[in-house]
Each structure stands twice: as C-alpha cells, then as structure tokens.
Coordinates of C-alpha atoms (C1' of nucleotides) in Angstrom, one line a residue:
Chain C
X637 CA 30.3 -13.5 22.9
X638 CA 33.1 -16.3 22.5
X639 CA 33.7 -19.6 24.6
X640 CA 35.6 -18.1 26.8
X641 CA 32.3 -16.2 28.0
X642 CA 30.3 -17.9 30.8
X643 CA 27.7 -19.1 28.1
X644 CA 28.4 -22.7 26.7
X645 CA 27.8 -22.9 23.3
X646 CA 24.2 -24.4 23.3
X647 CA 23.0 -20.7 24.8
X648 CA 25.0 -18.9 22.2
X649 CA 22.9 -20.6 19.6
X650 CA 19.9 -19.9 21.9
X651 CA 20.5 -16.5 21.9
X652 CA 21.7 -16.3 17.9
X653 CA 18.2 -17.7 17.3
X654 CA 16.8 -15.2 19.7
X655 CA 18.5 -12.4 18.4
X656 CA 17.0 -14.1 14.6
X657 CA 13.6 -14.2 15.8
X658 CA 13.6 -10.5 17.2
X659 CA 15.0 -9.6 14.0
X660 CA 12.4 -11.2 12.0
X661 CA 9.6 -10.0 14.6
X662 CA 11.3 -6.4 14.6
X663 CA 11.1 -6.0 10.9
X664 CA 7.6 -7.5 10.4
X665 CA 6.0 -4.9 12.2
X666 CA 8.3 -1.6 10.5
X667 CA 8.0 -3.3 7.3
X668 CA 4.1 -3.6 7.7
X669 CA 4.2 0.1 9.3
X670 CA 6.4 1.7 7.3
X671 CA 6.6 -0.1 3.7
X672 CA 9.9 -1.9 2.5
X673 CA 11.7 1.9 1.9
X674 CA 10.4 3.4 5.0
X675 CA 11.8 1.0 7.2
X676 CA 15.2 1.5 7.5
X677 CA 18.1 -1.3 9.2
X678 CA 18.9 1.0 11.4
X679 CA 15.3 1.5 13.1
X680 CA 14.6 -2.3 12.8
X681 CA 18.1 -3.8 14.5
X682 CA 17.3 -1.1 17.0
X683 CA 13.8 -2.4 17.7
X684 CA 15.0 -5.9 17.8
X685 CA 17.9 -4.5 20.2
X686 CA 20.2 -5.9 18.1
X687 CA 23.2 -4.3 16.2
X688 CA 23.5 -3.2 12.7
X689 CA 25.8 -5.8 11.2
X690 CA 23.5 -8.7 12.8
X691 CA 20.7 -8.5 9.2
X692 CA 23.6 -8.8 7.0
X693 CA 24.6 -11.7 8.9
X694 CA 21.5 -13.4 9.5
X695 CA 19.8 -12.3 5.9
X696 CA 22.6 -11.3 3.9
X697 CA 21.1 -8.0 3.1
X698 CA 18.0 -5.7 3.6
X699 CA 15.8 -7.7 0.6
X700 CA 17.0 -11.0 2.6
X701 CA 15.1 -10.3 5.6
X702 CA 11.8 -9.4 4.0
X703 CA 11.8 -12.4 2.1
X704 CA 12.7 -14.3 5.4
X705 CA 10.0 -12.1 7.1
X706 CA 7.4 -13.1 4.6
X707 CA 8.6 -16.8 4.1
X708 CA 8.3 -17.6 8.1
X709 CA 4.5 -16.9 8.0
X710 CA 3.8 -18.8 4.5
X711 CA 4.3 -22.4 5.9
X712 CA 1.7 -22.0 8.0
X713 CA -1.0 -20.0 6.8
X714 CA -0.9 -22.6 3.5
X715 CA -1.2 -25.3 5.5
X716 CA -4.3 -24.7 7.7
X717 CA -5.9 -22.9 4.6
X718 CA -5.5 -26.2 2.9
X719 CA -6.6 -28.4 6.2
X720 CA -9.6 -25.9 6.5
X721 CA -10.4 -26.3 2.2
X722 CA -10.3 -30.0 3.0
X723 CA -12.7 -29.6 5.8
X724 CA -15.3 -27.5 3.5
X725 CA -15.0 -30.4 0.8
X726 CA -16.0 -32.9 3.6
X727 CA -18.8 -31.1 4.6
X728 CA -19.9 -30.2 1.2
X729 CA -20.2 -34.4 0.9
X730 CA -18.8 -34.2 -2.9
X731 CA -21.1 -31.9 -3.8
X732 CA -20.2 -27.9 -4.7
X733 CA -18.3 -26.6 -1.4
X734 CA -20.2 -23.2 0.2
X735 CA -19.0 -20.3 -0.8
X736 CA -19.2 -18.7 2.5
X737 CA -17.0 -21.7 3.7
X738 CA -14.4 -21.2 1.1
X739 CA -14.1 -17.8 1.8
X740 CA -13.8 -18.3 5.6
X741 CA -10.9 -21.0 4.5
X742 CA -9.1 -18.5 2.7
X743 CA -9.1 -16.0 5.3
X744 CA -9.0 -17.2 9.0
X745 CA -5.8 -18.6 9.0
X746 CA -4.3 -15.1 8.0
X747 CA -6.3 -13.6 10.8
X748 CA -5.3 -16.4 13.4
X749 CA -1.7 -14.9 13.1
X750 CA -1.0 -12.7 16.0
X751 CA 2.1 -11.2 16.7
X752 CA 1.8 -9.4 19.8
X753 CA -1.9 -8.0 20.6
X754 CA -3.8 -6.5 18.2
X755 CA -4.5 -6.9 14.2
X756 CA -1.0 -8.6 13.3
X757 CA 1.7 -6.8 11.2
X758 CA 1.9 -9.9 8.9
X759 CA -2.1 -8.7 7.2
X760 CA -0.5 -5.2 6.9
X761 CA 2.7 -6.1 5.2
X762 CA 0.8 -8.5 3.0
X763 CA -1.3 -5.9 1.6
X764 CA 1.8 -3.4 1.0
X765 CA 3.1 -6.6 -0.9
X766 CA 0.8 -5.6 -3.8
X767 CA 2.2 -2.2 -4.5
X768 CA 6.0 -2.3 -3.4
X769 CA 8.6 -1.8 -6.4
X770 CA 10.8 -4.5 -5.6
X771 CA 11.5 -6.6 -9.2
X772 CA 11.4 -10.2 -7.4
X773 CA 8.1 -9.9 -6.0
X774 CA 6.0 -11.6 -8.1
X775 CA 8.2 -14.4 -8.1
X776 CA 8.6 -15.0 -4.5
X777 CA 4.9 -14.4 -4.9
X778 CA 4.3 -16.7 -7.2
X779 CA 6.4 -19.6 -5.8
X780 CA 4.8 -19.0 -2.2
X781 CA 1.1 -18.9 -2.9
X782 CA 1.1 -20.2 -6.6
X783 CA 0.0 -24.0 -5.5
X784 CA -3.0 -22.9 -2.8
X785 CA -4.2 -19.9 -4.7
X786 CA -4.9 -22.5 -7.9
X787 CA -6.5 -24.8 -5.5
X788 CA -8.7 -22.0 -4.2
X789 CA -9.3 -20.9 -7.2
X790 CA -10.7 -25.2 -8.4
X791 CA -12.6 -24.8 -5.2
X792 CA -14.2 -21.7 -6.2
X793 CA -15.2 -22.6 -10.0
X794 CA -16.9 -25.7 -8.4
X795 CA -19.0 -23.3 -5.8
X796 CA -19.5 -20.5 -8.5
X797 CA -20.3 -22.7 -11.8
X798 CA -20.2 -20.6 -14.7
X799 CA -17.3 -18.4 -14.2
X800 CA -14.7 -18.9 -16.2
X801 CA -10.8 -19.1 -15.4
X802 CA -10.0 -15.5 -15.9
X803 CA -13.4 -14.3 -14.2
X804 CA -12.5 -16.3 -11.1
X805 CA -8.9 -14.5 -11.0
X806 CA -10.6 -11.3 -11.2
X807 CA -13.1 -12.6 -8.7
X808 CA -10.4 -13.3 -6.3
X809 CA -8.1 -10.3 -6.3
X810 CA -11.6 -8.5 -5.5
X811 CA -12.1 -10.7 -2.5
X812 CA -8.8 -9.8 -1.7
X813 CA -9.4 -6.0 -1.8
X814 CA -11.9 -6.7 1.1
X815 CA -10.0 -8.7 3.2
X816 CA -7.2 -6.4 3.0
X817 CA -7.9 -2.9 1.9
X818 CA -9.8 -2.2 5.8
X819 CA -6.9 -3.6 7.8
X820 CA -3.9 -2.0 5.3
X821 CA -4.4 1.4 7.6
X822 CA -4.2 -1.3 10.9
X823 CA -5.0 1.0 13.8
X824 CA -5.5 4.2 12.2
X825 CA -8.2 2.9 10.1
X826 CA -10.1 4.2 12.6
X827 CA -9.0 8.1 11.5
X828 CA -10.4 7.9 8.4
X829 CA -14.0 6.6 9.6
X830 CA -14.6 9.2 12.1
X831 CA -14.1 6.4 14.8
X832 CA -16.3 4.1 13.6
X833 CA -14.7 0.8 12.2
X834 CA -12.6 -0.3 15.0
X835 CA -10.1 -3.5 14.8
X836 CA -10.9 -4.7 18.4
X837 CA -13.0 -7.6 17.5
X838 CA -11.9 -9.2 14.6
X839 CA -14.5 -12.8 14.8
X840 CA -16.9 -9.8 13.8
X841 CA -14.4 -7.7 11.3
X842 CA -13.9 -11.0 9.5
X843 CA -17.5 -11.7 9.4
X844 CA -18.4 -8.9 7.7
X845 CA -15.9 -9.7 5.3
X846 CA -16.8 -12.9 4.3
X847 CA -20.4 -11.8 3.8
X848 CA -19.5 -9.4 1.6
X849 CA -17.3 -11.5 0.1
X850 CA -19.5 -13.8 -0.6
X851 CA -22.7 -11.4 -1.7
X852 CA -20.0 -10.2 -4.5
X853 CA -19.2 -13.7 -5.9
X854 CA -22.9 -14.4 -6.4
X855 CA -23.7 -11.4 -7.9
X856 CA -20.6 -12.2 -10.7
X857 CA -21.8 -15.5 -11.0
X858 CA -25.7 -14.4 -11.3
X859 CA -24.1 -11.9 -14.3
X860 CA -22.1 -14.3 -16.0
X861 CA -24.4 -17.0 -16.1
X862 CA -27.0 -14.8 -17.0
X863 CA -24.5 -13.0 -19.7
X864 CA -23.8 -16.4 -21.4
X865 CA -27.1 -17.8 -21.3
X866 CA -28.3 -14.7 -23.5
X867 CA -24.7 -14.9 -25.3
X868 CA -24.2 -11.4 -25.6
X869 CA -20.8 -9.3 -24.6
X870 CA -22.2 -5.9 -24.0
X871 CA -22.3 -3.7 -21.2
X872 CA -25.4 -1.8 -20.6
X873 CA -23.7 1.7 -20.0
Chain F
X604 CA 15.9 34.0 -15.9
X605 CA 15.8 37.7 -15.4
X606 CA 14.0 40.7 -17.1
X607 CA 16.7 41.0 -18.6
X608 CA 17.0 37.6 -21.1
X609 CA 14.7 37.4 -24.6
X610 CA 11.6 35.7 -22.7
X611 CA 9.1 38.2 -21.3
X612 CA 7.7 38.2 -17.9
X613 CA 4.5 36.2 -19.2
X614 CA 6.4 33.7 -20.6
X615 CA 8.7 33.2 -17.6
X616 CA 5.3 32.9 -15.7
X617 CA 4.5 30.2 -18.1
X618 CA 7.4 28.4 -17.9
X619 CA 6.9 28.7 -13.9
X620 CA 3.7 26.5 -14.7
X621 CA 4.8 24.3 -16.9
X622 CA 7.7 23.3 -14.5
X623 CA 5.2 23.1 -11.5
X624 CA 2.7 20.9 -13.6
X625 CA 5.7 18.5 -14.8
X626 CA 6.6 18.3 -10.8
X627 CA 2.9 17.3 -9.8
X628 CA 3.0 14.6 -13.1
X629 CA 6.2 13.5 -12.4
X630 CA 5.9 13.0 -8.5
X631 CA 2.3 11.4 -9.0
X632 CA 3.7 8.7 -11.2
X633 CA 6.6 8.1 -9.1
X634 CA 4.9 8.6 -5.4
X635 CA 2.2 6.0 -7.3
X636 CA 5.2 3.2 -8.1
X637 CA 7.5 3.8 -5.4
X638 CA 5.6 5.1 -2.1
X639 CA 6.3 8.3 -0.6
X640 CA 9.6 7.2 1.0
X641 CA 11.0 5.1 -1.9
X642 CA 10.4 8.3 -4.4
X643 CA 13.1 10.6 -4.0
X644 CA 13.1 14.4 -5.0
X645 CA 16.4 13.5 -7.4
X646 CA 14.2 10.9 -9.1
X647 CA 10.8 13.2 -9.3
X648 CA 12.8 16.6 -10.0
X649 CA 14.7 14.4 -12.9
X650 CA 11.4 12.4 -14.6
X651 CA 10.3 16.4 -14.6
X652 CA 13.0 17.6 -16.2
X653 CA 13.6 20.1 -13.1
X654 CA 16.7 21.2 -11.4
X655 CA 16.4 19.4 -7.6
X656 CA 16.0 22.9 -6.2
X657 CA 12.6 23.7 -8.0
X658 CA 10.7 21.6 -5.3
X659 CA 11.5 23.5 -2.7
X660 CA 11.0 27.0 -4.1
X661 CA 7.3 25.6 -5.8
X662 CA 5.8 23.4 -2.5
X663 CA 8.1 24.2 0.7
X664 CA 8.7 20.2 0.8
X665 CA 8.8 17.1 -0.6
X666 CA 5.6 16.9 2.0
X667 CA 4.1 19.8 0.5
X668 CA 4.7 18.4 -3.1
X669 CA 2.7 15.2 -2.0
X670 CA -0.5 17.4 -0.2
X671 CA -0.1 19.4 -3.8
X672 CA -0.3 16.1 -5.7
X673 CA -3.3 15.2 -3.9
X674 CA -5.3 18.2 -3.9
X675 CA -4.8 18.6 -7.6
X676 CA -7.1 15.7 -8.1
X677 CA -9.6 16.1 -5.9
X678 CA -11.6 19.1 -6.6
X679 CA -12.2 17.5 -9.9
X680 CA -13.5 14.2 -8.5
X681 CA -15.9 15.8 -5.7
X682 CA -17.6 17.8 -8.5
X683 CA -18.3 14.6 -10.5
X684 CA -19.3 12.7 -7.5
X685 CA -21.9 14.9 -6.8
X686 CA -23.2 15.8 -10.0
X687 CA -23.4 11.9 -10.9
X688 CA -24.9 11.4 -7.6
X689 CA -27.5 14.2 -8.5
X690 CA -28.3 12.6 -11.3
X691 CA -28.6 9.5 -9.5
X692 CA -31.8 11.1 -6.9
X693 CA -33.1 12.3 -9.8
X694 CA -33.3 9.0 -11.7
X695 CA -34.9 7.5 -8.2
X696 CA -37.3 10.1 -8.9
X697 CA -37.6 10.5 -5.0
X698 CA -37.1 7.3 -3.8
X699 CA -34.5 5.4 -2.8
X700 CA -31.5 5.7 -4.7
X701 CA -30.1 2.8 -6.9
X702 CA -27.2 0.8 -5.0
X703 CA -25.2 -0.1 -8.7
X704 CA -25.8 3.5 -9.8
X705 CA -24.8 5.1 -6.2
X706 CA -21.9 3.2 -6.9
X707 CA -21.1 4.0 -10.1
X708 CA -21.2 7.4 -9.0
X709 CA -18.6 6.9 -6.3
X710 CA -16.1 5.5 -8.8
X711 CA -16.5 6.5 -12.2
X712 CA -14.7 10.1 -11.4
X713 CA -11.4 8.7 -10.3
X714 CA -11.2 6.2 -13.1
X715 CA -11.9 9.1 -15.5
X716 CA -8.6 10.9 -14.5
X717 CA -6.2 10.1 -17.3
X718 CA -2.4 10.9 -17.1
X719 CA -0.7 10.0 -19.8
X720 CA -2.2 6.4 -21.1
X721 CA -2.9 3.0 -19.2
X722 CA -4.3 3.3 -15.8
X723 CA -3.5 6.6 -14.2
X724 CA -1.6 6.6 -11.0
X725 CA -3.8 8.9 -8.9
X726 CA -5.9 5.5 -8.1
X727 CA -2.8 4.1 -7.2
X728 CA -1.7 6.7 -5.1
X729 CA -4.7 7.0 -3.0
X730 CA -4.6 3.2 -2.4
X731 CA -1.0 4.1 -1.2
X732 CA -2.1 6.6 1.1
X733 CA -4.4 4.2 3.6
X734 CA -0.9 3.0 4.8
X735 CA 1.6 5.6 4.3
X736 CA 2.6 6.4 8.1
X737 CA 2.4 10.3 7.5
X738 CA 0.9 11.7 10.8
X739 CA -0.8 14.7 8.4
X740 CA -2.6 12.3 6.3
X741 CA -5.8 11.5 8.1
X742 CA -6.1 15.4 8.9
X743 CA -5.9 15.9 5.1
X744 CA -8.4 12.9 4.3
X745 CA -11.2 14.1 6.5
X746 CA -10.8 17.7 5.2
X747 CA -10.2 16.5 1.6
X748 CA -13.0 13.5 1.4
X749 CA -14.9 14.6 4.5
X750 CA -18.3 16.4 3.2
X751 CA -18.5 13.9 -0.2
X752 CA -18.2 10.8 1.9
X753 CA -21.4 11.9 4.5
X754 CA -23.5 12.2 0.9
X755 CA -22.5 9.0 -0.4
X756 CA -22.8 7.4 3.3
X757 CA -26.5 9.4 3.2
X758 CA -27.1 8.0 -0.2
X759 CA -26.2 4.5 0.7
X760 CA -28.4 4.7 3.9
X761 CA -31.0 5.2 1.5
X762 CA -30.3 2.7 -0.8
X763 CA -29.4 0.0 1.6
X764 CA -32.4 0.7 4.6
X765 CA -31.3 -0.9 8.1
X766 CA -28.1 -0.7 8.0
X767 CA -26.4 1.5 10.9
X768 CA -24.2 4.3 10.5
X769 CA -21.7 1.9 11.9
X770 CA -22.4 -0.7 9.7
X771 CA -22.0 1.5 7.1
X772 CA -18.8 3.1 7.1
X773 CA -17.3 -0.3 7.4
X774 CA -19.4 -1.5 4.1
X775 CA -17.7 1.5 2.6
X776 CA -14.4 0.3 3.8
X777 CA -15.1 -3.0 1.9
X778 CA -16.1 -1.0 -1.0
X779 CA -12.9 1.0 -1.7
X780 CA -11.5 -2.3 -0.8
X781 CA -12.8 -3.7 -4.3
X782 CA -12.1 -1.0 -6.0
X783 CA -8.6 -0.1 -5.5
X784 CA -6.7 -3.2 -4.6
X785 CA -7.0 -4.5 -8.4
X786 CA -5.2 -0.8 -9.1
X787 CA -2.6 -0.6 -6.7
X788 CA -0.3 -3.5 -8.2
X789 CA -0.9 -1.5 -11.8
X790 CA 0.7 -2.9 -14.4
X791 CA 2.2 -5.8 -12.3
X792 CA -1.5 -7.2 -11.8
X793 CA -1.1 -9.6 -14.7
X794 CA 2.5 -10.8 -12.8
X795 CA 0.4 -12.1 -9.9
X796 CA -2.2 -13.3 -11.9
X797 CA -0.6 -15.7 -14.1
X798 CA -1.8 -13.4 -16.7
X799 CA -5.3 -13.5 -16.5
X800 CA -6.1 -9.9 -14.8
X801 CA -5.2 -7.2 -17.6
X802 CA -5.9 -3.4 -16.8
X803 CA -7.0 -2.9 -20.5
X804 CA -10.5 -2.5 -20.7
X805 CA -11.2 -0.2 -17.9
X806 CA -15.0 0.3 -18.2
X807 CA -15.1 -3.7 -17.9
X808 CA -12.9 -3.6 -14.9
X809 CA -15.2 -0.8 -13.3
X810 CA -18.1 -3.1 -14.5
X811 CA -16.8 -6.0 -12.9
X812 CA -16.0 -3.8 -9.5
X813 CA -19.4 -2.0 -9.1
X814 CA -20.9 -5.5 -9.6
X815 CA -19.3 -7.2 -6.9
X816 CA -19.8 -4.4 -4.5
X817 CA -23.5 -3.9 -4.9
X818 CA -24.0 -8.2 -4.3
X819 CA -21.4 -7.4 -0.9
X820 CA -23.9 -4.7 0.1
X821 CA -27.0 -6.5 -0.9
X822 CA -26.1 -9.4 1.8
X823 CA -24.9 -6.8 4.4
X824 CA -28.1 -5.7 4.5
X825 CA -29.9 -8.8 3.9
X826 CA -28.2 -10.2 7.1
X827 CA -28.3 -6.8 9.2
X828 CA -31.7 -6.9 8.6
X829 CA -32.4 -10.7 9.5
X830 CA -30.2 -9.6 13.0
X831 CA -32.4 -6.7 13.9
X832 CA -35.5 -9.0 13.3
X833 CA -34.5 -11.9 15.2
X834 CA -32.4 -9.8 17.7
X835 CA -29.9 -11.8 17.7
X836 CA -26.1 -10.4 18.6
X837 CA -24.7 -13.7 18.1
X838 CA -22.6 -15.4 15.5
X839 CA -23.1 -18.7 13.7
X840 CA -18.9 -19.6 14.1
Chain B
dG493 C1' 12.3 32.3 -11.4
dT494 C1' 15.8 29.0 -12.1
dC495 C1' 20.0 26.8 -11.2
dT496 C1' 24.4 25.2 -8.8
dA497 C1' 26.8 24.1 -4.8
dT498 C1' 26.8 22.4 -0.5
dA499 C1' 25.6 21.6 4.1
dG500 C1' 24.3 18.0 7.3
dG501 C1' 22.3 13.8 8.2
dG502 C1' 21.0 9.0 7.3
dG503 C1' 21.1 5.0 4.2
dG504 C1' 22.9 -0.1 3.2
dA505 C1' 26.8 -2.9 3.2
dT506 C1' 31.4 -4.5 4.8
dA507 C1' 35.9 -5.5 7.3
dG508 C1' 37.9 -6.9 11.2
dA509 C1' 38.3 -7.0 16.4
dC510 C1' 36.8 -9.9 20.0
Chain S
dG120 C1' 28.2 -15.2 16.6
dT121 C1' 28.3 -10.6 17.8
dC122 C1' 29.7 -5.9 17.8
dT123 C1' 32.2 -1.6 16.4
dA124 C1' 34.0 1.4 13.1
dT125 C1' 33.8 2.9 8.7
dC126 C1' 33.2 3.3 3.6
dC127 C1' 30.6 5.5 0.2
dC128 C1' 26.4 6.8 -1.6
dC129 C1' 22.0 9.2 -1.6
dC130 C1' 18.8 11.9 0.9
dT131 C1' 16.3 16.6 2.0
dA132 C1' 16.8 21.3 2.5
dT133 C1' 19.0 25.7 2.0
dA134 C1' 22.1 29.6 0.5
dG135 C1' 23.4 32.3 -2.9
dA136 C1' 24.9 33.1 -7.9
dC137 C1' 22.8 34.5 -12.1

DNA sequence: GTCTATAGGGGGATAGAC
DNA sequence: GTCTATCCCCCTATAGAC
C-alpha cells in the first residue's frame, strides 16, 4: 500500500498498527493454546490475516513477538497490582495488611485481562511461561516482574510474620500453582473434571482461589512459627 | 540383525527392550523439557542412542511414543495410591480419613519415580499435559486417572464433610495446582526465584506442598460450611 | 529387528517488487 | 509498510536393504 494508494499516510500507519495489534492479539491466544513450538508464523499471521513477512517486520523474528506479546500485558497488570497493594496497606492502617487482601492484589488484575470473551489467553500463556525451553526466559522474567514480585513478597512477610525469605518464595510459587494450574487447561479444564469446574464465572473461580490461597499461607506460617519456637529441623515422617 | 549374525534370538529380543526402554527414557526427559511439539523424534531417537526409524516400528508414532511414555508410569503410581490410601482408612480406624495423610497419599507415588537423579521428569510431563492441545489427551486422562481420582475425591469427601462434589473437584484442581507448578520449571525454579527455591530436598518440598494444601482445604471447607449455614449465595467483593 | 534413504510437507527467515 | 517468492533446514512417516 504506497502513497499513490487512495489511503493518506495517517491511515497507513492506522492500519500498520492494526495489522501490529492483530498480530500481537493473534499470537497471544496460539501461543497460550498451543505453547511457543506449537504455534507456528504461519498459523498466527494467518489468524491475524496478515502475511508471513509482516512478524519479521514488526518483531524481527518469532522470539520477538512473544516477548512483545508478553511485554504489552506487563505494564498494566504491575501497575493496578501495585495501586491495589497500596490500597490493602491503607486499609490495613500501618498495621500487617490481610492476607486475603494481598492475595486478591496479586491476582485480580491478571484476571481483569480479557481478550475477547472468556478466560483470557494472556493467564494461559503465563502459565506455559514456567515450563517453555527458551534460554532468555528467566531474564525477561526477571526484569518484568522482579520489582512487584519483591514488593509482594515485603507485603507478605509483614502479613505472615515468621516466615523467612526463602519460605516466602516457596510460599508464593505455591500460590502461584493455584492461580494458574486450573486455568492452564483454559476451556478444556472442564474434560478432565467430568464437567464439573467450569470457567464461566470467574468472581467465583477466583474466590475459591484466594481462599485457598490464603488457608495454605496460614497453615505455613502456623508450622514455621511453631517449628522455630520448639527450634527443631525435623520432619515427622 | 538376522539369525544369522553371532547374537541369538534372546538376545536380539533383549536388545529390542533395551532400545524400547532407552526410547521411553529418552522421550520422557525430552517431551518433559521441551513439550510435545518442541521434542522432535531426531532429538529423542538420538538422546536414545536409536536410529530415527525405531520409533515408528516400536509405537506407530511419535503420538503413540507419548501415550507409551505415559502409561509406563501410571500403573505404578495407581497401585501406590491406593495401597497408601488403604493404609490411610485403616489408620482412621473407621472414621474419617486424615486430610495431610489423604494427601500424602495422593502425591508421595509420583515423587517416588526416579529416572536418573534430581527431579524426575514424569512430574513435569504430566504438568505439561493440562495444556498440551492433543484432542486424545482428555480421553487418555479419564481412562488413565479415572477410577483413582473418584477414591481420592471419596476419601476427601470424607475428610473434608460439606463440601459438594462440585466443590470438590475444583479443590482438587487447586491441589495438583500446588503440587506440580513448583516441578514444571525443574531445574530453572531457582532462575525465577532469585535462588531461593532449590529442588534438592524433595521430601521437604513434598512437606512443604502437602502442608499448604491441607490449610487451602481446611478454609474451603470452613467457608462452604459457614455458606450452607447461613445460606448465603453471595460474595463479600 | 534394525538401519538407511527418501518422500513429502511445513518450519523460520529473507530479498526484493510494489 | 506490505506482500510475494523463495531459500534452506528440519519435521514425521514410510519403504526397502540387510
């Protein structure tokens, strides 16, 4: 599409950014459905009804555009878990912050993304981010959600005194597992519970989570508080 | 290798094995790290030590090498699920079955399986398989996982009164949550978690998992329970 | 039973027309 | 900025030698 076209040069942009955004849109959901290895350029360009060449143009290659997929959601997610953190602080009135509310902190702002109805691709291709191969992961990783997840973390050690810093991390990545594990199979999840855990209402789905969630962290906390106040470091098994 | 070469018929049958067992090692490792789609036959058939052809002639498929990798594993795990969980009603002496011991029960088989040192990558390929987009793998699942999961669903029902079947399979969601997100990164855990979260001490990292899940349980039910006796349907958000 | 060779298709990336 | 054509590699599966 050149000048000569009968679209000026503001709509070619329009439509470059469209054709960016469908790209981007395109590649969320096969990368969420299908892993990073699964999804091929061809089935995503074709999705976004774009052509072949357009992700090497756009991303520069195929590892380009998940970062770009996974970047455009970061911005964000950080910043209405960290306007939602503030508001648990608030309400906790300088005392320890509620666990419950933490949680809920953490979580909601992932769940508030929606790309097209139902449970959004961006939970699912989060998830996958835990397992894929690729070498720069825990970089990218690192860089995106280093700052928040440490915060989290501060927020947490104040609600769950007692846990120390390595506990905590362990704490988290099984919070994590809950939040993610039951969306990870997005719509088929519903196979493999012989049609019992739907993803139609997720205020509810979420719930659930965060009670759980929550029961888990007291139960650590209830152990390692216990478990230092006797000093000991053995297992009973 | 014919009659006709040095190596009798029993020990070509052996070799036969041998090369079949090195496939199912080779592909669980490499289905485990890479996914199904990002593990190619070249790779698996190589890390084996195999000529590429020996896939097809042992499992049809690179499909039917996967259901084979799977199925290998899972005899072995239902017949420790239930004898632990035996054990388990017979330690309640009748009663209601212990939530942390149910538990234990669950998990304890699958951490067992060793291949080679470290964490074995049968935990991380059933993570995997949640979100791999085969349209055989829930089919598989029920029939696989089916009858063990109604026990343990029984057992919890027992251990956990008041909670609806409902409500139950979605704890259980929650549960495998826990317990295999922490495995699927393997040994890239510690990369996204600035070191803290090693996969050395397993029985600590079971510990630490069947922990956490009984305190999620406990306040499922605590809360179900509140619901049903206020009869409420509504949410506090 | 094991291997080699190859068919036949799909992969990511790129050059160059428009 | 977008698209087409194409390079070259890797994929799974199969046929046939040994």
């Amino acid at each position: 599409m050149t000048a000569r076209t009968r679209l000026p040069g503001g709509a070619a942009e329009t439509r470059g950014r469209a054709t960016r955004t469908a790209l981007l849109d395109a590649a969320e959901q096969l990368f969420a459905e299908r892993g990073y290895a699964g999804a091929s350029l061809r089935a995503i360009t074709e999705a976004a009804a774009a052509n072949l060449g357009a992700v090497n143009y756009h991303f520069g290659s195929k590892e380009g555009l998940l970062w770009a997929v996974i970047s455009r959601r970061v911005s964000p997610v950080n910043r209405e878990r960290l306007r939602l953190l503030a508001e648990c602080r608030r309400a906790a009135d300088g005392g320890p912050p509620d666990v419950e509310a933490v949680l809920r902190a953490f979580v909601t702002p992932v769940f508030a993304l929606r790309a097209g109805g139902g449970v959004n691709s961006f939970v699912r291709l989060a998830g996958r981010m835990y397992s894929e191969p690729l070498p720069q992961l825990p970089k990218l990783h690192a860089r995106l959600f280093g700052e928040v997840t440490g915060l989290f973390l501060d927020a947490l050690s104040e609600a769950l005194p007692g846990l120390s810093r390595k506990e905590l991390w362990w704490q988290l990545q099984l919070v994590i597992g809950t939040f993610l594990h039951p969306l990870l199979a997005g719509p088929r999840l519903a196979e493999f519970t012989e049609r019992m855990c739907l993803l139609d209402d997720m205020d509810a789905v979420a719930d659930r989570m965060i009670r759980f969630a929550a029961g888990g962290l007291r139960a650590a906390q209830a152990r390692e508080g216990a478990g230092r106040a006797r000093g000991d470091g053995v297992r009973k098994r």
